[in-house]
Structures are given as C-alpha cells and as structure tokens.
Amino acid sequence: MATLLHIDSSVFPNEASASRSVTDAFRRTWEEQHPQGKVIYRDLAADPVAHITADAHTAAFADPATHTPAQVAAFAERVRLVEELEQADAVVIGAPMYNFSIPSTLKAWLDNVAMVGRTAMTEESKVKGTPVTVVASRGGAYGPGTPREGYEYVQNYLQALLGDMLAMDVDFIVPELTMAPQNPAMAELVPLFEASRERAHQDAVVKAKGVVERLAA
C-alpha cells in the first residue's frame, strides 16, 4: 500500500488558496488512481511544527546516550517528522511565494526533516529518489525572461534542498499571476492568470497519474 505525504503551507483557506486547490487536485487524482493507498496530511498553517532549536539540531550529531532531557524531547519530535517523510512513497507540497520566499512554516518543516546523515547527504537515505511534486504558486510572473526573474527564490531554493541535499526527485507546478483578480493594477493579466490556473490543475492530474504509474511499475 503506497503512501502519499501531502503538505500545505498557505495561510489562506482552500477556496482562496491557489496552491491548496492544486495540491488538492493532485491528491484527489492520487486517491482515484490508488484507492488502496494511504494519505498523510499536514496543514502547516493550521498546525505548525516547531522551528528548529539548538537542542533539536545538536542532538542529531551527538551520541543518544549523551542527550540531555531537552535534547531528547526536541529530537523525538524531529524524528517523528523524519519518519513520516521516510514512510512516504510520494510527496506533494504546496509552497506559495511570500515576499519572494516560502512560508516560514514550510521552512520550519524542512529544517526538521533535512537531517544530515539520515535524510541528507548520505547514500543510505530512505528518501533518496522519492518523487516530490511542489506547487510553487506566486502572485506575479517570475519565469525566465520576465523582469522579476532574478527574484525567483522558491524553485531555486527547493530544488537545492529537496533535489540536491535530500536527493529527492523534484517536479514543479507553477500557478502564477494569482494576485491579478485582487490587484486592479493587474486587471489586464486576469486572462493569463486563469490560463495558468487551468494549466496547473491539468498538470496536477497528469503528474499524479504519472507518479502512481511509476510506483506501480
């Protein structure tokens, strides 16, 4: 029985969130294609994980026999998140762009699960090669050739961390211009936003089916 780990981090509810609507489309397709599968869901906006602490960080490099009570408690929570990721056969992450970067709640989760010697920088990692689909929604346009191309830090960062550091198989879905319906100055871009949104939902369906087929092979 395959397991999907579904992570959302948008501060907006489903009906107002571009990233949540696309991760939901991915999940629904996964469930339709894989009715016997399991889904683990984390809403980091509603239930944030603890930011990394000195105790949680240093415990990962110390002999467990030497852990202080504070290290034991902090590390146990970190290990729980790591094990959740290790159990996943596939991952889908909603990562909206906030002020050119990802939500702090998602950064906190990443800091916890990126554990050198276990999930990161080791050939023995259980997450190596795991397919992860990232829904990197953004209010404007930051693709190649756009005026704000140099401000695109979400995909670059997540590719570096998930792809290079954790050796996961990263794929992106990028709904953009999501602020067009709310910002009068972007009114003329609404048709482009609508096309991007439709394309993102179609990509979610296609990519979810592809992941299911890959796991079944």
PDB file of C-alpha atoms in Angstrom:
ATOM      1  CA  MET A   1       0.000   0.000   0.000  1.00  0.00           C
ATOM      2  CA  ALA A   2       1.653   3.206  -1.211  1.00  0.00           C
ATOM      3  CA  THR A   3       1.673   6.350   0.931  1.00  0.00           C
ATOM      4  CA  LEU A   4       1.349   9.974  -0.172  1.00  0.00           C
ATOM      5  CA  LEU A   5       2.584  12.736   2.140  1.00  0.00           C
ATOM      6  CA  HIS A   6       0.538  15.885   1.441  1.00  0.00           C
ATOM      7  CA  ILE A   7       1.914  19.158   2.845  1.00  0.00           C
ATOM      8  CA  ASP A   8       0.090  22.509   2.640  1.00  0.00           C
ATOM      9  CA  SER A   9       1.516  25.800   3.910  1.00  0.00           C
ATOM     10  CA  SER A  10      -0.722  28.547   2.517  1.00  0.00           C
ATOM     11  CA  VAL A  11      -2.246  30.845   5.139  1.00  0.00           C
ATOM     12  CA  PHE A  12      -5.421  31.024   3.049  1.00  0.00           C
ATOM     13  CA  PRO A  13      -8.282  28.504   3.169  1.00  0.00           C
ATOM     14  CA  ASN A  14      -8.928  26.141   0.274  1.00  0.00           C
ATOM     15  CA  GLU A  15     -11.299  28.387  -1.674  1.00  0.00           C
ATOM     16  CA  ALA A  16      -8.871  31.335  -1.528  1.00  0.00           C
ATOM     17  CA  SER A  17      -5.571  29.484  -1.965  1.00  0.00           C
ATOM     18  CA  ALA A  18      -4.054  28.785  -5.362  1.00  0.00           C
ATOM     19  CA  SER A  19      -1.578  26.240  -4.013  1.00  0.00           C
ATOM     20  CA  ARG A  20      -4.141  24.349  -1.912  1.00  0.00           C
ATOM     21  CA  SER A  21      -6.520  23.936  -4.849  1.00  0.00           C
ATOM     22  CA  VAL A  22      -3.737  22.400  -6.939  1.00  0.00           C
ATOM     23  CA  THR A  23      -2.356  20.098  -4.223  1.00  0.00           C
ATOM     24  CA  ASP A  24      -5.945  19.012  -3.606  1.00  0.00           C
ATOM     25  CA  ALA A  25      -6.349  18.164  -7.303  1.00  0.00           C
ATOM     26  CA  PHE A  26      -3.141  16.132  -7.121  1.00  0.00           C
ATOM     27  CA  ARG A  27      -4.323  14.311  -4.007  1.00  0.00           C
ATOM     28  CA  ARG A  28      -7.800  13.572  -5.373  1.00  0.00           C
ATOM     29  CA  THR A  29      -6.299  12.127  -8.539  1.00  0.00           C
ATOM     30  CA  TRP A  30      -3.871  10.062  -6.446  1.00  0.00           C
ATOM     31  CA  GLU A  31      -6.766   8.678  -4.411  1.00  0.00           C
ATOM     32  CA  GLU A  32      -8.822   7.918  -7.522  1.00  0.00           C
ATOM     33  CA  GLN A  33      -5.924   6.117  -9.143  1.00  0.00           C
ATOM     34  CA  HIS A  34      -4.742   4.484  -5.945  1.00  0.00           C
ATOM     35  CA  PRO A  35      -7.854   3.696  -3.831  1.00  0.00           C
ATOM     36  CA  GLN A  36      -5.904   1.342  -1.581  1.00  0.00           C
ATOM     37  CA  GLY A  37      -3.237   3.950  -0.925  1.00  0.00           C
ATOM     38  CA  LYS A  38      -2.694   5.974   2.239  1.00  0.00           C
ATOM     39  CA  VAL A  39      -2.502   9.761   2.599  1.00  0.00           C
ATOM     40  CA  ILE A  40      -0.713  11.536   5.443  1.00  0.00           C
ATOM     41  CA  TYR A  41      -1.786  15.179   5.572  1.00  0.00           C
ATOM     42  CA  ARG A  42      -0.060  18.120   7.245  1.00  0.00           C
ATOM     43  CA  ASP A  43      -1.514  21.622   7.209  1.00  0.00           C
ATOM     44  CA  LEU A  44       1.430  23.680   8.411  1.00  0.00           C
ATOM     45  CA  ALA A  45      -0.614  26.876   8.614  1.00  0.00           C
ATOM     46  CA  ALA A  46      -3.232  25.334  10.905  1.00  0.00           C
ATOM     47  CA  ASP A  47      -0.816  23.100  12.829  1.00  0.00           C
ATOM     48  CA  PRO A  48       2.754  24.439  12.502  1.00  0.00           C
ATOM     49  CA  VAL A  49       5.713  22.351  13.556  1.00  0.00           C
ATOM     50  CA  ALA A  50       8.316  23.710  15.947  1.00  0.00           C
ATOM     51  CA  HIS A  51      11.110  25.777  14.470  1.00  0.00           C
ATOM     52  CA  ILE A  52      14.489  24.090  14.770  1.00  0.00           C
ATOM     53  CA  THR A  53      16.197  24.686  18.100  1.00  0.00           C
ATOM     54  CA  ALA A  54      19.765  24.229  19.315  1.00  0.00           C
ATOM     55  CA  ASP A  55      18.688  21.088  21.180  1.00  0.00           C
ATOM     56  CA  ALA A  56      16.971  19.592  18.130  1.00  0.00           C
ATOM     57  CA  HIS A  57      19.941  20.451  15.915  1.00  0.00           C
ATOM     58  CA  THR A  58      22.810  19.319  18.142  1.00  0.00           C
ATOM     59  CA  ALA A  59      21.070  16.086  19.152  1.00  0.00           C
ATOM     60  CA  ALA A  60      21.329  14.873  15.566  1.00  0.00           C
ATOM     61  CA  PHE A  61      25.140  14.902  15.805  1.00  0.00           C
ATOM     62  CA  ALA A  62      25.521  13.593  19.371  1.00  0.00           C
ATOM     63  CA  ASP A  63      25.512  10.091  20.825  1.00  0.00           C
ATOM     64  CA  PRO A  64      21.947   9.452  22.053  1.00  0.00           C
ATOM     65  CA  ALA A  65      23.413   8.256  25.347  1.00  0.00           C
ATOM     66  CA  THR A  66      24.675  11.778  25.973  1.00  0.00           C
ATOM     67  CA  HIS A  67      21.412  13.589  25.157  1.00  0.00           C
ATOM     68  CA  THR A  68      20.085  15.956  27.785  1.00  0.00           C
ATOM     69  CA  PRO A  69      16.367  15.762  28.647  1.00  0.00           C
ATOM     70  CA  ALA A  70      15.803  18.830  26.481  1.00  0.00           C
ATOM     71  CA  GLN A  71      17.609  17.217  23.550  1.00  0.00           C
ATOM     72  CA  VAL A  72      15.616  14.006  23.969  1.00  0.00           C
ATOM     73  CA  ALA A  73      12.297  15.860  23.794  1.00  0.00           C
ATOM     74  CA  ALA A  74      13.260  18.118  20.883  1.00  0.00           C
ATOM     75  CA  PHE A  75      14.864  15.328  18.882  1.00  0.00           C
ATOM     76  CA  ALA A  76      11.919  12.973  19.339  1.00  0.00           C
ATOM     77  CA  GLU A  77       9.627  15.440  17.593  1.00  0.00           C
ATOM     78  CA  ARG A  78      12.132  15.918  14.810  1.00  0.00           C
ATOM     79  CA  VAL A  79      12.490  12.164  14.321  1.00  0.00           C
ATOM     80  CA  ARG A  80       8.698  11.833  14.111  1.00  0.00           C
ATOM     81  CA  LEU A  81       8.651  14.241  11.161  1.00  0.00           C
ATOM     82  CA  VAL A  82      11.589  12.491   9.513  1.00  0.00           C
ATOM     83  CA  GLU A  83       9.926   9.085   9.859  1.00  0.00           C
ATOM     84  CA  GLU A  84       6.754  10.488   8.314  1.00  0.00           C
ATOM     85  CA  LEU A  85       8.768  11.596   5.279  1.00  0.00           C
ATOM     86  CA  GLU A  86      10.656   8.299   5.119  1.00  0.00           C
ATOM     87  CA  GLN A  87       7.379   6.353   5.047  1.00  0.00           C
ATOM     88  CA  ALA A  88       6.116   8.303   2.024  1.00  0.00           C
ATOM     89  CA  ASP A  89       6.329   6.795  -1.427  1.00  0.00           C
ATOM     90  CA  ALA A  90       5.487  10.200  -2.918  1.00  0.00           C
ATOM     91  CA  VAL A  91       5.145  13.770  -1.644  1.00  0.00           C
ATOM     92  CA  VAL A  92       3.135  16.790  -2.756  1.00  0.00           C
ATOM     93  CA  ILE A  93       3.938  20.193  -1.244  1.00  0.00           C
ATOM     94  CA  GLY A  94       2.074  23.490  -1.504  1.00  0.00           C
ATOM     95  CA  ALA A  95       4.736  26.202  -1.453  1.00  0.00           C
ATOM     96  CA  PRO A  96       3.287  29.652  -2.192  1.00  0.00           C
ATOM     97  CA  MET A  97       5.674  32.555  -2.633  1.00  0.00           C
ATOM     98  CA  TYR A  98       5.514  35.063   0.235  1.00  0.00           C
ATOM     99  CA  ASN A  99       7.830  38.056  -0.129  1.00  0.00           C
ATOM    100  CA  PHE A 100       9.957  36.175  -2.671  1.00  0.00           C
ATOM    101  CA  SER A 101      10.397  33.095  -0.464  1.00  0.00           C
ATOM    102  CA  ILE A 102       8.446  30.199   1.081  1.00  0.00           C
ATOM    103  CA  PRO A 103       6.221  30.453   4.198  1.00  0.00           C
ATOM    104  CA  SER A 104       8.177  30.250   7.450  1.00  0.00           C
ATOM    105  CA  THR A 105       6.064  27.259   8.485  1.00  0.00           C
ATOM    106  CA  LEU A 106       7.306  25.291   5.485  1.00  0.00           C
ATOM    107  CA  LYS A 107      10.891  26.364   6.216  1.00  0.00           C
ATOM    108  CA  ALA A 108      10.471  25.046   9.771  1.00  0.00           C
ATOM    109  CA  TRP A 109       9.290  21.666   8.469  1.00  0.00           C
ATOM    110  CA  LEU A 110      12.178  21.491   6.009  1.00  0.00           C
ATOM    111  CA  ASP A 111      14.701  22.368   8.701  1.00  0.00           C
ATOM    112  CA  ASN A 112      13.397  19.482  10.789  1.00  0.00           C
ATOM    113  CA  VAL A 113      13.375  16.822   8.074  1.00  0.00           C
ATOM    114  CA  ALA A 114      16.704  17.767   6.468  1.00  0.00           C
ATOM    115  CA  MET A 115      18.871  15.686   8.796  1.00  0.00           C
ATOM    116  CA  VAL A 116      22.482  15.231   7.716  1.00  0.00           C
ATOM    117  CA  GLY A 117      23.478  11.579   7.843  1.00  0.00           C
ATOM    118  CA  ARG A 118      19.907  10.325   7.696  1.00  0.00           C
ATOM    119  CA  THR A 119      17.829  12.102   5.045  1.00  0.00           C
ATOM    120  CA  ALA A 120      20.540  14.403   3.709  1.00  0.00           C
ATOM    121  CA  MET A 121      23.994  13.903   2.261  1.00  0.00           C
ATOM    122  CA  THR A 122      24.052  10.135   2.624  1.00  0.00           C
ATOM    123  CA  GLU A 123      23.678   7.253   0.207  1.00  0.00           C
ATOM    124  CA  GLU A 124      21.706   5.399   2.885  1.00  0.00           C
ATOM    125  CA  SER A 125      18.842   7.912   2.894  1.00  0.00           C
ATOM    126  CA  LYS A 126      15.380   6.357   2.676  1.00  0.00           C
ATOM    127  CA  VAL A 127      14.025   9.480   0.946  1.00  0.00           C
ATOM    128  CA  LYS A 128      16.544   9.387  -1.895  1.00  0.00           C
ATOM    129  CA  GLY A 129      14.703   9.222  -5.221  1.00  0.00           C
ATOM    130  CA  THR A 130      11.264   9.780  -3.705  1.00  0.00           C
ATOM    131  CA  PRO A 131       9.111  11.761  -6.166  1.00  0.00           C
ATOM    132  CA  VAL A 132       8.067  15.128  -4.754  1.00  0.00           C
ATOM    133  CA  THR A 133       5.729  17.482  -6.612  1.00  0.00           C
ATOM    134  CA  VAL A 134       5.947  21.110  -5.484  1.00  0.00           C
ATOM    135  CA  VAL A 135       3.122  23.542  -6.215  1.00  0.00           C
ATOM    136  CA  ALA A 136       5.029  26.842  -6.286  1.00  0.00           C
ATOM    137  CA  SER A 137       2.247  29.387  -6.672  1.00  0.00           C
ATOM    138  CA  ARG A 138       3.114  33.076  -6.936  1.00  0.00           C
ATOM    139  CA  GLY A 139       1.299  36.367  -7.230  1.00  0.00           C
ATOM    140  CA  GLY A 140       3.293  37.660 -10.184  1.00  0.00           C
ATOM    141  CA  ALA A 141       5.419  36.295 -13.015  1.00  0.00           C
ATOM    142  CA  TYR A 142       8.994  35.255 -12.205  1.00  0.00           C
ATOM    143  CA  GLY A 143       9.819  32.901 -15.063  1.00  0.00           C
ATOM    144  CA  PRO A 144      12.775  33.154 -17.455  1.00  0.00           C
ATOM    145  CA  GLY A 145      12.715  36.389 -19.429  1.00  0.00           C
ATOM    146  CA  THR A 146      10.399  38.249 -17.063  1.00  0.00           C
ATOM    147  CA  PRO A 147      11.521  41.467 -15.301  1.00  0.00           C
ATOM    148  CA  ARG A 148      11.446  39.695 -11.929  1.00  0.00           C
ATOM    149  CA  GLU A 149      13.257  36.548 -12.950  1.00  0.00           C
ATOM    150  CA  GLY A 150      16.096  37.389 -10.557  1.00  0.00           C
ATOM    151  CA  TYR A 151      13.699  37.399  -7.599  1.00  0.00           C
ATOM    152  CA  GLU A 152      12.647  33.777  -8.031  1.00  0.00           C
ATOM    153  CA  TYR A 153      13.940  32.099  -4.876  1.00  0.00           C
ATOM    154  CA  VAL A 154      11.236  29.480  -4.253  1.00  0.00           C
ATOM    155  CA  GLN A 155      12.012  26.985  -7.005  1.00  0.00           C
ATOM    156  CA  ASN A 156      15.765  27.587  -6.777  1.00  0.00           C
ATOM    157  CA  TYR A 157      15.776  27.015  -3.032  1.00  0.00           C
ATOM    158  CA  LEU A 158      13.511  23.970  -3.033  1.00  0.00           C
ATOM    159  CA  GLN A 159      15.405  22.354  -5.905  1.00  0.00           C
ATOM    160  CA  ALA A 160      18.644  22.850  -3.974  1.00  0.00           C
ATOM    161  CA  LEU A 161      17.272  21.491  -0.698  1.00  0.00           C
ATOM    162  CA  LEU A 162      14.923  18.750  -1.856  1.00  0.00           C
ATOM    163  CA  GLY A 163      16.748  17.793  -5.025  1.00  0.00           C
ATOM    164  CA  ASP A 164      20.414  18.339  -4.238  1.00  0.00           C
ATOM    165  CA  MET A 165      20.578  17.949  -0.452  1.00  0.00           C
ATOM    166  CA  LEU A 166      17.903  15.278   0.066  1.00  0.00           C
ATOM    167  CA  ALA A 167      18.356  13.678  -3.385  1.00  0.00           C
ATOM    168  CA  MET A 168      14.602  13.535  -3.976  1.00  0.00           C
ATOM    169  CA  ASP A 169      13.121  13.573  -7.485  1.00  0.00           C
ATOM    170  CA  VAL A 170      11.641  17.088  -7.664  1.00  0.00           C
ATOM    171  CA  ASP A 171       8.978  18.299 -10.081  1.00  0.00           C
ATOM    172  CA  PHE A 172       7.234  21.694 -10.085  1.00  0.00           C
ATOM    173  CA  ILE A 173       3.777  23.001 -10.909  1.00  0.00           C
ATOM    174  CA  VAL A 174       3.741  26.814 -11.077  1.00  0.00           C
ATOM    175  CA  PRO A 175       0.406  28.663 -10.989  1.00  0.00           C
ATOM    176  CA  GLU A 176       1.286  32.338 -11.338  1.00  0.00           C
ATOM    177  CA  LEU A 177      -0.238  35.815 -11.502  1.00  0.00           C
ATOM    178  CA  THR A 178      -2.504  34.746  -8.641  1.00  0.00           C
ATOM    179  CA  MET A 179      -2.816  38.355  -7.427  1.00  0.00           C
ATOM    180  CA  ALA A 180      -4.362  39.506 -10.713  1.00  0.00           C
ATOM    181  CA  PRO A 181      -8.005  39.092  -9.579  1.00  0.00           C
ATOM    182  CA  GLN A 182      -7.340  41.137  -6.393  1.00  0.00           C
ATOM    183  CA  ASN A 183      -4.996  43.829  -7.700  1.00  0.00           C
ATOM    184  CA  PRO A 184      -6.622  46.437 -10.001  1.00  0.00           C
ATOM    185  CA  ALA A 185      -3.224  47.250 -11.478  1.00  0.00           C
ATOM    186  CA  MET A 186      -3.061  43.650 -12.763  1.00  0.00           C
ATOM    187  CA  ALA A 187      -6.588  43.539 -14.179  1.00  0.00           C
ATOM    188  CA  GLU A 188      -5.397  43.054 -17.751  1.00  0.00           C
ATOM    189  CA  LEU A 189      -3.491  39.952 -16.625  1.00  0.00           C
ATOM    190  CA  VAL A 190      -6.571  38.110 -15.337  1.00  0.00           C
ATOM    191  CA  PRO A 191      -6.925  36.010 -18.534  1.00  0.00           C
ATOM    192  CA  LEU A 192      -3.290  34.926 -18.188  1.00  0.00           C
ATOM    193  CA  PHE A 193      -3.893  34.057 -14.537  1.00  0.00           C
ATOM    194  CA  GLU A 194      -6.952  31.989 -15.449  1.00  0.00           C
ATOM    195  CA  ALA A 195      -4.982  30.136 -18.118  1.00  0.00           C
ATOM    196  CA  SER A 196      -2.148  29.485 -15.661  1.00  0.00           C
ATOM    197  CA  ARG A 197      -4.600  28.204 -13.046  1.00  0.00           C
ATOM    198  CA  GLU A 198      -6.247  25.841 -15.530  1.00  0.00           C
ATOM    199  CA  ARG A 199      -2.878  24.588 -16.709  1.00  0.00           C
ATOM    200  CA  ALA A 200      -1.772  23.978 -13.108  1.00  0.00           C
ATOM    201  CA  HIS A 201      -4.843  21.868 -12.347  1.00  0.00           C
ATOM    202  CA  GLN A 202      -4.303  19.866 -15.516  1.00  0.00           C
ATOM    203  CA  ASP A 203      -0.645  19.374 -14.606  1.00  0.00           C
ATOM    204  CA  ALA A 204      -1.659  18.165 -11.139  1.00  0.00           C
ATOM    205  CA  VAL A 205      -3.843  15.448 -12.636  1.00  0.00           C
ATOM    206  CA  VAL A 206      -1.214  14.377 -15.151  1.00  0.00           C
ATOM    207  CA  LYS A 207       1.626  14.354 -12.640  1.00  0.00           C
ATOM    208  CA  ALA A 208      -0.376  12.469 -10.008  1.00  0.00           C
ATOM    209  CA  LYS A 209      -1.248   9.787 -12.554  1.00  0.00           C
ATOM    210  CA  GLY A 210       2.396   9.645 -13.583  1.00  0.00           C
ATOM    211  CA  VAL A 211       3.569   9.124 -10.015  1.00  0.00           C
ATOM    212  CA  VAL A 212       1.011   6.354  -9.454  1.00  0.00           C
ATOM    213  CA  GLU A 213       2.109   4.616 -12.670  1.00  0.00           C
ATOM    214  CA  ARG A 214       5.746   4.960 -11.671  1.00  0.00           C
ATOM    215  CA  LEU A 215       5.139   3.347  -8.281  1.00  0.00           C
ATOM    216  CA  ALA A 216       3.139   0.543  -9.870  1.00  0.00           C
ATOM    217  CA  ALA A 217       5.877  -0.296 -12.386  1.00  0.00           C
TER     218      ALA A 217
END
